Amino acid sequence: VQELFSRDAGNFRPSAIRAFARLINDPNIISFAGGVPSPETFPAAILAEIAAGIIRERKAIALQYGPTRGLPALREEIARICGGRGFTASPDEVIVTTGSQQALDLIAHTFLDPGDIVLVELPTYIGATASFLARSADLAGVVQDEDGLDPRSLREVATRLAAQGRRVKLLYTIPNFQNPSGRLMSQARRPEIVAMALELGFLIIEDDPYGELVYVEDADTTPLRSHDAGCVVYLGSFSKILAPGLRCGFIVAGEAIGRKLEIAKEAADLCSGMLDQSIVEEFCRRGELPAQIARVRAFYRGKRNLTIDALERHFGGVATWTPAGGGLFTMVTLNAPIDTAGHIEDAIANGVAYVPGGPFFVDGSGANTMRLTFAKETDDRLREGIARLAALFTEAEVKL
Amino acid sequence: VQELFSRDAGNFRPSAIRAFARLINDPNIISFAGGVPSPETFPAAILAEIAAGIIRERKAIALQYGPTRGLPALREEIARICGGRGFTASPDEVIVTTGSQQALDLIAHTFLDPGDIVLVELPTYIGATASFLARSADLAGVVQDEDGLDPRSLREVATRLAAQGRRVKLLYTIPNFQNPSGRLMSQARRPEIVAMALELGFLIIEDDPYGELVYVEDADTTPLRSHDAGCVVYLGSFSKILAPGLRCGFIVAGEAIGRKLEIAKEAADLCSGMLDQSIVEEFCRRGELPAQIARVRAFYRGKRNLTIDALERHFGGVATWTPAGGGLFTMVTLNAPIDTAGHIEDAIANGVAYVPGGPFFVDGSGANTMRLTFAKETDDRLREGIARLAALFTEAEVKL
């Protein structure tokens, strides 16, 4: 188990965490690991009916090769979804991708040369860093606080690297309920960060898979792209609001960038699955998405509330945690300098699992953190799991 | 139209041909262009029933993220399919891909550095060269004759380039009913080519989307991989025997190569569509594939026979053509030095379309060739279309 979290580049991959999540699929272990949505949120009955109808009635489209940029009717639905999120997108600016991971990989392939710098949050999503590292880019960490990415740190890191002659190409950010931290970037910071991208000449990759999963009243998730369409490439996904097995993500980008990404996508897989796209399009066209998002929010809101309550009850004085006003994760930071990776086997022996936070920090920090997802377990098991974790780390602190 | 076929690298892409195929989707134009299977061959009724059942009963798998290498049960089915094609594959050697195009792109990403040489057939599939060129590889053409890739030309080109200090990394071949030529590589040549790969130290990428689409009795399509598993990476696809909209291809490769490709795939899209994979797996598990392949063969065999008959009737003395004992294409070579790209607009004005052959030849030859697919049109229109093409090029020859 432990070697999955070594800092060896070969294991510094989403597969390590997913392999680990599978390892602990044992029903006797309460799992805060994994990072995948709950199948209970998948609207199977509606999707089954839609899929059968589409295959019978639209086989010449849904079972055939399709346009590289995606099914035109789906691109129109996506443009409307973007409008609902607070920024204008035309269907011409939308490229459907084989999940958001493909979007990240196309961007890495299109924009990055070996040695280019990608600025990433501390912590950040490992699937993105895997794609950037695959193009031999270098990663530079930018500090987060409770309001998300810190613009002062961003300016400091970007200008220092530029002064060293490095090419700072991209800022990769997940502003809404980030994986792994669960943090929400404040609206006040967003225009400032966009202005800095324009001033310092880098592109912002805004990854927004969780923006619709809001559980608190005052969360404003309006994307950075609402402030400037030119320097922000927006990534969205149906994985967390509908179902990831359909592999349906999207990019919103201006014409020049979009044309390059389309060429890369064509070489990558010609087009994304046309049945998947047709199902998602029909689901949206019928107006099912708002009700589905409301159901998903209600499902996770309960689990989030209960997890935060349990953290308050059991972890007070031992750790702090992010409030997780949305998304699937909270990140717990132990007060004591305890390496959470060193306690995974103990935890599993005690019937509970989490993901050590270290691999999410590109600067080697974060050893005393762990990512907890509240997506997977039943309410009782979530409560029990937090209690077990607290006992484990309280004991570890005593032993220090 | 003409600019779609310019030799400018930006247009040297599958999209150019597909954009062109769309341009001539006018029902008044008889089209031998495009290169996509006929929707009439898609078994929609069975697939609709399977899809609905899977979504209802297996949502926690079919709608969820899956393993990067693919659904384990599908990898077992694929291993059995390989056995039926004449070579041994274990499920552990199988990687499911988002169509064969992704396999090509993963291979390009994994094996190619800028300036590396990829040996390709003259002519070859443009989707593959697009992926190789995207990694800044250089392409070197190897001559084909009626028995497929010519081993003498292969040895000559490979040794000449090696003597120049170039790194010859890959041979890309479509041995069975190649796109675009329709040619079948003779069995006699296959072990010789495999031995040459071992001797000269390059890897063979064997792309086999058409091997099951056999229309003549004496065609032996046993893959090159049956002769040596170590130096041959085998690519298969369900696109032509089932439906391309499901985006389900596969790689068969040894452990060391497979591990690298898996890492590249994870960065590319985490996993292929799980609904698509589940549908294909269930279709195979039910034993539907042999009957489906028999239906597809019968469907295209009739169209192929009729197209070859029409070519014999109308093109004698004006051109030669490949026999197309399988697959979706025949390639016509005009006897006179006529550039087929220069006659596309005339052809469209006469209600018929084809794909000029030039873009398929990486050495700049092939201007007097064209690719004809017999997959799309009705029997009457196929006959009428060949007659119109013959009239057009007979007239063009007279005018020379």
JSON list of C-alpha atoms in Angstrom, two decimals, chain A residues 10 13-16 18 22 35-45 47-49 51-52 55-56 59-60 62-68 98 101-103 105 109 125 127 130-131 134-135 239-240 243-247 262-264 266-276 279, chain B residues 10 13-16 18 22 35-45 47-49 51-52 55-56 59-60 62-68 98 101-103 105 109 125 127 130-131 134-135 239-240 243-247 262-264 266-276 279:
[
{"chain": "A", "resi": 10, "resn": "GLY", "atom": "CA", "xyz": [5.82, 6.46, -11.75]},
{"chain": "A", "resi": 13, "resn": "ARG", "atom": "CA", "xyz": [-0.50, 9.17, -10.93]},
{"chain": "A", "resi": 14, "resn": "PRO", "atom": "CA", "xyz": [-4.27, 9.00, -10.61]},
{"chain": "A", "resi": 15, "resn": "SER", "atom": "CA", "xyz": [-4.01, 5.25, -11.12]},
{"chain": "A", "resi": 16, "resn": "ALA", "atom": "CA", "xyz": [-2.11, 4.94, -7.86]},
{"chain": "A", "resi": 18, "resn": "ARG", "atom": "CA", "xyz": [-7.54, 4.55, -7.95]},
{"chain": "A", "resi": 22, "resn": "ARG", "atom": "CA", "xyz": [-9.95, -0.52, -5.40]},
{"chain": "A", "resi": 35, "resn": "GLY", "atom": "CA", "xyz": [-12.92, 10.32, -5.79]},
{"chain": "A", "resi": 36, "resn": "VAL", "atom": "CA", "xyz": [-15.78, 9.07, -7.85]},
{"chain": "A", "resi": 37, "resn": "PRO", "atom": "CA", "xyz": [-19.46, 10.00, -7.69]},
{"chain": "A", "resi": 38, "resn": "SER", "atom": "CA", "xyz": [-21.97, 7.72, -6.05]},
{"chain": "A", "resi": 39, "resn": "PRO", "atom": "CA", "xyz": [-23.83, 5.42, -8.48]},
{"chain": "A", "resi": 40, "resn": "GLU", "atom": "CA", "xyz": [-26.95, 6.20, -6.43]},
{"chain": "A", "resi": 41, "resn": "THR", "atom": "CA", "xyz": [-26.95, 9.61, -8.15]},
{"chain": "A", "resi": 42, "resn": "PHE", "atom": "CA", "xyz": [-27.04, 8.11, -11.67]},
{"chain": "A", "resi": 43, "resn": "PRO", "atom": "CA", "xyz": [-30.55, 8.46, -13.14]},
{"chain": "A", "resi": 44, "resn": "ALA", "atom": "CA", "xyz": [-30.57, 4.96, -14.60]},
{"chain": "A", "resi": 45, "resn": "ALA", "atom": "CA", "xyz": [-34.27, 4.62, -15.42]},
{"chain": "A", "resi": 47, "resn": "LEU", "atom": "CA", "xyz": [-31.00, 7.04, -19.18]},
{"chain": "A", "resi": 48, "resn": "ALA", "atom": "CA", "xyz": [-32.03, 3.47, -20.06]},
{"chain": "A", "resi": 49, "resn": "GLU", "atom": "CA", "xyz": [-35.16, 4.70, -21.79]},
{"chain": "A", "resi": 51, "resn": "ALA", "atom": "CA", "xyz": [-30.48, 5.12, -24.73]},
{"chain": "A", "resi": 52, "resn": "ALA", "atom": "CA", "xyz": [-32.85, 2.53, -26.17]},
{"chain": "A", "resi": 55, "resn": "ILE", "atom": "CA", "xyz": [-30.26, 3.59, -30.69]},
{"chain": "A", "resi": 56, "resn": "ARG", "atom": "CA", "xyz": [-33.54, 2.57, -32.34]},
{"chain": "A", "resi": 59, "resn": "LYS", "atom": "CA", "xyz": [-28.64, 4.84, -35.30]},
{"chain": "A", "resi": 60, "resn": "ALA", "atom": "CA", "xyz": [-27.20, 6.65, -38.32]},
{"chain": "A", "resi": 62, "resn": "ALA", "atom": "CA", "xyz": [-25.62, 7.73, -32.50]},
{"chain": "A", "resi": 63, "resn": "LEU", "atom": "CA", "xyz": [-23.76, 4.63, -33.74]},
{"chain": "A", "resi": 64, "resn": "GLN", "atom": "CA", "xyz": [-21.75, 6.34, -36.49]},
{"chain": "A", "resi": 65, "resn": "TYR", "atom": "CA", "xyz": [-18.56, 8.42, -36.46]},
{"chain": "A", "resi": 66, "resn": "GLY", "atom": "CA", "xyz": [-19.32, 12.04, -35.62]},
{"chain": "A", "resi": 67, "resn": "PRO", "atom": "CA", "xyz": [-17.77, 15.48, -35.95]},
{"chain": "A", "resi": 68, "resn": "THR", "atom": "CA", "xyz": [-14.51, 15.95, -34.04]},
{"chain": "A", "resi": 98, "resn": "THR", "atom": "CA", "xyz": [-13.89, 12.20, -23.93]},
{"chain": "A", "resi": 101, "resn": "GLN", "atom": "CA", "xyz": [-9.22, 14.33, -18.69]},
{"chain": "A", "resi": 102, "resn": "GLN", "atom": "CA", "xyz": [-9.01, 14.42, -22.47]},
{"chain": "A", "resi": 103, "resn": "ALA", "atom": "CA", "xyz": [-9.43, 18.19, -22.37]},
{"chain": "A", "resi": 105, "resn": "ASP", "atom": "CA", "xyz": [-4.37, 16.19, -22.27]},
{"chain": "A", "resi": 109, "resn": "HIS", "atom": "CA", "xyz": [-0.30, 18.61, -26.04]},
{"chain": "A", "resi": 125, "resn": "TYR", "atom": "CA", "xyz": [-5.65, 17.44, -9.06]},
{"chain": "A", "resi": 127, "resn": "GLY", "atom": "CA", "xyz": [-4.91, 13.80, -13.28]},
{"chain": "A", "resi": 130, "resn": "ALA", "atom": "CA", "xyz": [-0.06, 13.71, -15.02]},
{"chain": "A", "resi": 131, "resn": "SER", "atom": "CA", "xyz": [-0.96, 15.22, -18.40]},
{"chain": "A", "resi": 134, "resn": "ALA", "atom": "CA", "xyz": [3.65, 13.72, -19.81]},
{"chain": "A", "resi": 135, "resn": "ARG", "atom": "CA", "xyz": [4.66, 16.70, -22.01]},
{"chain": "A", "resi": 239, "resn": "SER", "atom": "CA", "xyz": [-19.19, 13.21, -14.91]},
{"chain": "A", "resi": 240, "resn": "LYS", "atom": "CA", "xyz": [-20.19, 14.55, -11.50]},
{"chain": "A", "resi": 243, "resn": "ALA", "atom": "CA", "xyz": [-22.45, 9.91, -14.91]},
{"chain": "A", "resi": 244, "resn": "PRO", "atom": "CA", "xyz": [-18.71, 9.55, -15.61]},
{"chain": "A", "resi": 245, "resn": "GLY", "atom": "CA", "xyz": [-19.09, 6.28, -17.52]},
{"chain": "A", "resi": 246, "resn": "LEU", "atom": "CA", "xyz": [-20.55, 8.31, -20.39]},
{"chain": "A", "resi": 247, "resn": "ARG", "atom": "CA", "xyz": [-17.16, 10.12, -20.75]},
{"chain": "A", "resi": 262, "resn": "GLU", "atom": "CA", "xyz": [-9.70, 20.35, -32.56]},
{"chain": "A", "resi": 263, "resn": "ILE", "atom": "CA", "xyz": [-6.68, 19.23, -34.59]},
{"chain": "A", "resi": 264, "resn": "ALA", "atom": "CA", "xyz": [-5.21, 17.58, -31.49]},
{"chain": "A", "resi": 266, "resn": "GLU", "atom": "CA", "xyz": [-8.82, 14.52, -34.18]},
{"chain": "A", "resi": 267, "resn": "ALA", "atom": "CA", "xyz": [-5.44, 12.83, -33.85]},
{"chain": "A", "resi": 268, "resn": "ALA", "atom": "CA", "xyz": [-6.37, 11.67, -30.34]},
{"chain": "A", "resi": 269, "resn": "ASP", "atom": "CA", "xyz": [-9.64, 9.82, -31.05]},
{"chain": "A", "resi": 270, "resn": "LEU", "atom": "CA", "xyz": [-11.36, 11.30, -34.14]},
{"chain": "A", "resi": 271, "resn": "CYS", "atom": "CA", "xyz": [-14.50, 12.01, -32.10]},
{"chain": "A", "resi": 272, "resn": "SER", "atom": "CA", "xyz": [-15.96, 11.20, -28.70]},
{"chain": "A", "resi": 273, "resn": "GLY", "atom": "CA", "xyz": [-18.53, 8.43, -28.30]},
{"chain": "A", "resi": 274, "resn": "MET", "atom": "CA", "xyz": [-21.60, 9.37, -30.28]},
{"chain": "A", "resi": 275, "resn": "LEU", "atom": "CA", "xyz": [-24.01, 7.26, -28.23]},
{"chain": "A", "resi": 276, "resn": "ASP", "atom": "CA", "xyz": [-22.77, 8.92, -25.05]},
{"chain": "A", "resi": 279, "resn": "ILE", "atom": "CA", "xyz": [-27.76, 10.37, -24.56]},
{"chain": "B", "resi": 10, "resn": "GLY", "atom": "CA", "xyz": [-2.81, 21.68, -42.21]},
{"chain": "B", "resi": 13, "resn": "ARG", "atom": "CA", "xyz": [-5.73, 15.41, -42.20]},
{"chain": "B", "resi": 14, "resn": "PRO", "atom": "CA", "xyz": [-8.64, 13.00, -41.92]},
{"chain": "B", "resi": 15, "resn": "SER", "atom": "CA", "xyz": [-10.88, 15.98, -41.23]},
{"chain": "B", "resi": 16, "resn": "ALA", "atom": "CA", "xyz": [-10.20, 17.29, -44.72]},
{"chain": "B", "resi": 18, "resn": "ARG", "atom": "CA", "xyz": [-14.40, 13.95, -43.72]},
{"chain": "B", "resi": 22, "resn": "ARG", "atom": "CA", "xyz": [-19.93, 15.94, -45.55]},
{"chain": "B", "resi": 35, "resn": "GLY", "atom": "CA", "xyz": [-14.79, 5.91, -45.42]},
{"chain": "B", "resi": 36, "resn": "VAL", "atom": "CA", "xyz": [-17.38, 5.06, -42.85]},
{"chain": "B", "resi": 37, "resn": "PRO", "atom": "CA", "xyz": [-19.44, 1.91, -42.47]},
{"chain": "B", "resi": 38, "resn": "SER", "atom": "CA", "xyz": [-23.06, 1.82, -43.57]},
{"chain": "B", "resi": 39, "resn": "PRO", "atom": "CA", "xyz": [-25.57, 2.42, -40.74]},
{"chain": "B", "resi": 40, "resn": "GLU", "atom": "CA", "xyz": [-27.62, -0.37, -42.34]},
{"chain": "B", "resi": 41, "resn": "THR", "atom": "CA", "xyz": [-25.09, -2.79, -40.85]},
{"chain": "B", "resi": 42, "resn": "PHE", "atom": "CA", "xyz": [-25.61, -1.53, -37.26]},
{"chain": "B", "resi": 43, "resn": "PRO", "atom": "CA", "xyz": [-27.70, -4.05, -35.27]},
{"chain": "B", "resi": 44, "resn": "ALA", "atom": "CA", "xyz": [-29.82, -1.37, -33.63]},
{"chain": "B", "resi": 45, "resn": "ALA", "atom": "CA", "xyz": [-32.63, -3.54, -32.22]},
{"chain": "B", "resi": 47, "resn": "LEU", "atom": "CA", "xyz": [-28.04, -2.93, -29.17]},
{"chain": "B", "resi": 48, "resn": "ALA", "atom": "CA", "xyz": [-31.04, -0.93, -27.92]},
{"chain": "B", "resi": 49, "resn": "GLU", "atom": "CA", "xyz": [-32.23, -3.81, -25.81]},
{"chain": "B", "resi": 51, "resn": "ALA", "atom": "CA", "xyz": [-28.09, -0.83, -23.66]},
{"chain": "B", "resi": 52, "resn": "ALA", "atom": "CA", "xyz": [-31.32, -0.41, -21.72]},
{"chain": "B", "resi": 55, "resn": "ILE", "atom": "CA", "xyz": [-28.02, 0.81, -17.73]},
{"chain": "B", "resi": 56, "resn": "ARG", "atom": "CA", "xyz": [-30.83, -0.52, -15.52]},
{"chain": "B", "resi": 59, "resn": "LYS", "atom": "CA", "xyz": [-25.30, 1.24, -13.52]},
{"chain": "B", "resi": 60, "resn": "ALA", "atom": "CA", "xyz": [-22.57, 1.05, -10.87]},
{"chain": "B", "resi": 62, "resn": "ALA", "atom": "CA", "xyz": [-21.59, 0.96, -16.92]},
{"chain": "B", "resi": 63, "resn": "LEU", "atom": "CA", "xyz": [-22.13, 4.57, -15.80]},
{"chain": "B", "resi": 64, "resn": "GLN", "atom": "CA", "xyz": [-19.08, 4.81, -13.51]},
{"chain": "B", "resi": 65, "resn": "TYR", "atom": "CA", "xyz": [-15.38, 5.40, -14.14]},
{"chain": "B", "resi": 66, "resn": "GLY", "atom": "CA", "xyz": [-13.64, 2.16, -15.08]},
{"chain": "B", "resi": 67, "resn": "PRO", "atom": "CA", "xyz": [-10.16, 0.67, -15.19]},
{"chain": "B", "resi": 68, "resn": "THR", "atom": "CA", "xyz": [-7.76, 2.38, -17.62]},
{"chain": "B", "resi": 98, "resn": "THR", "atom": "CA", "xyz": [-11.41, 4.97, -27.44]},
{"chain": "B", "resi": 101, "resn": "GLN", "atom": "CA", "xyz": [-7.41, 6.20, -33.48]},
{"chain": "B", "resi": 102, "resn": "GLN", "atom": "CA", "xyz": [-6.59, 6.50, -29.79]},
{"chain": "B", "resi": 103, "resn": "ALA", "atom": "CA", "xyz": [-4.40, 3.42, -30.05]},
{"chain": "B", "resi": 105, "resn": "ASP", "atom": "CA", "xyz": [-2.08, 8.28, -30.82]},
{"chain": "B", "resi": 109, "resn": "HIS", "atom": "CA", "xyz": [3.10, 9.42, -27.90]},
{"chain": "B", "resi": 125, "resn": "TYR", "atom": "CA", "xyz": [-4.23, 5.71, -43.73]},
{"chain": "B", "resi": 127, "resn": "GLY", "atom": "CA", "xyz": [-5.47, 9.15, -39.47]},
{"chain": "B", "resi": 130, "resn": "ALA", "atom": "CA", "xyz": [-1.72, 12.57, -38.50]},
{"chain": "B", "resi": 131, "resn": "SER", "atom": "CA", "xyz": [-0.85, 11.04, -35.12]},
{"chain": "B", "resi": 134, "resn": "ALA", "atom": "CA", "xyz": [1.73, 15.32, -34.36]},
{"chain": "B", "resi": 135, "resn": "ARG", "atom": "CA", "xyz": [4.80, 13.92, -32.53]},
{"chain": "B", "resi": 239, "resn": "SER", "atom": "CA", "xyz": [-15.99, 0.14, -35.59]},
{"chain": "B", "resi": 240, "resn": "LYS", "atom": "CA", "xyz": [-16.34, -1.73, -38.88]},
{"chain": "B", "resi": 243, "resn": "ALA", "atom": "CA", "xyz": [-20.56, 0.40, -34.89]},
{"chain": "B", "resi": 244, "resn": "PRO", "atom": "CA", "xyz": [-17.98, 3.20, -34.75]},
{"chain": "B", "resi": 245, "resn": "GLY", "atom": "CA", "xyz": [-20.15, 5.51, -32.61]},
{"chain": "B", "resi": 246, "resn": "LEU", "atom": "CA", "xyz": [-19.40, 3.18, -29.68]},
{"chain": "B", "resi": 247, "resn": "ARG", "atom": "CA", "xyz": [-15.68, 4.13, -29.97]},
{"chain": "B", "resi": 262, "resn": "GLU", "atom": "CA", "xyz": [-1.57, 2.25, -20.08]},
{"chain": "B", "resi": 263, "resn": "ILE", "atom": "CA", "xyz": [0.18, 5.23, -18.49]},
{"chain": "B", "resi": 264, "resn": "ALA", "atom": "CA", "xyz": [-0.31, 7.23, -21.68]},
{"chain": "B", "resi": 266, "resn": "GLU", "atom": "CA", "xyz": [-4.57, 7.26, -18.28]},
{"chain": "B", "resi": 267, "resn": "ALA", "atom": "CA", "xyz": [-3.30, 10.76, -19.04]},
{"chain": "B", "resi": 268, "resn": "ALA", "atom": "CA", "xyz": [-5.30, 10.78, -22.28]},
{"chain": "B", "resi": 269, "resn": "ASP", "atom": "CA", "xyz": [-8.80, 10.00, -20.96]},
{"chain": "B", "resi": 270, "resn": "LEU", "atom": "CA", "xyz": [-8.59, 7.94, -17.71]},
{"chain": "B", "resi": 271, "resn": "CYS", "atom": "CA", "xyz": [-10.71, 5.19, -19.29]},
{"chain": "B", "resi": 272, "resn": "SER", "atom": "CA", "xyz": [-12.84, 4.62, -22.37]},
{"chain": "B", "resi": 273, "resn": "GLY", "atom": "CA", "xyz": [-16.61, 4.92, -22.20]},
{"chain": "B", "resi": 274, "resn": "MET", "atom": "CA", "xyz": [-17.92, 2.29, -19.81]},
{"chain": "B", "resi": 275, "resn": "LEU", "atom": "CA", "xyz": [-21.41, 2.12, -21.34]},
{"chain": "B", "resi": 276, "resn": "ASP", "atom": "CA", "xyz": [-19.88, 1.53, -24.77]},
{"chain": "B", "resi": 279, "resn": "ILE", "atom": "CA", "xyz": [-22.63, -2.90, -24.57]}
]
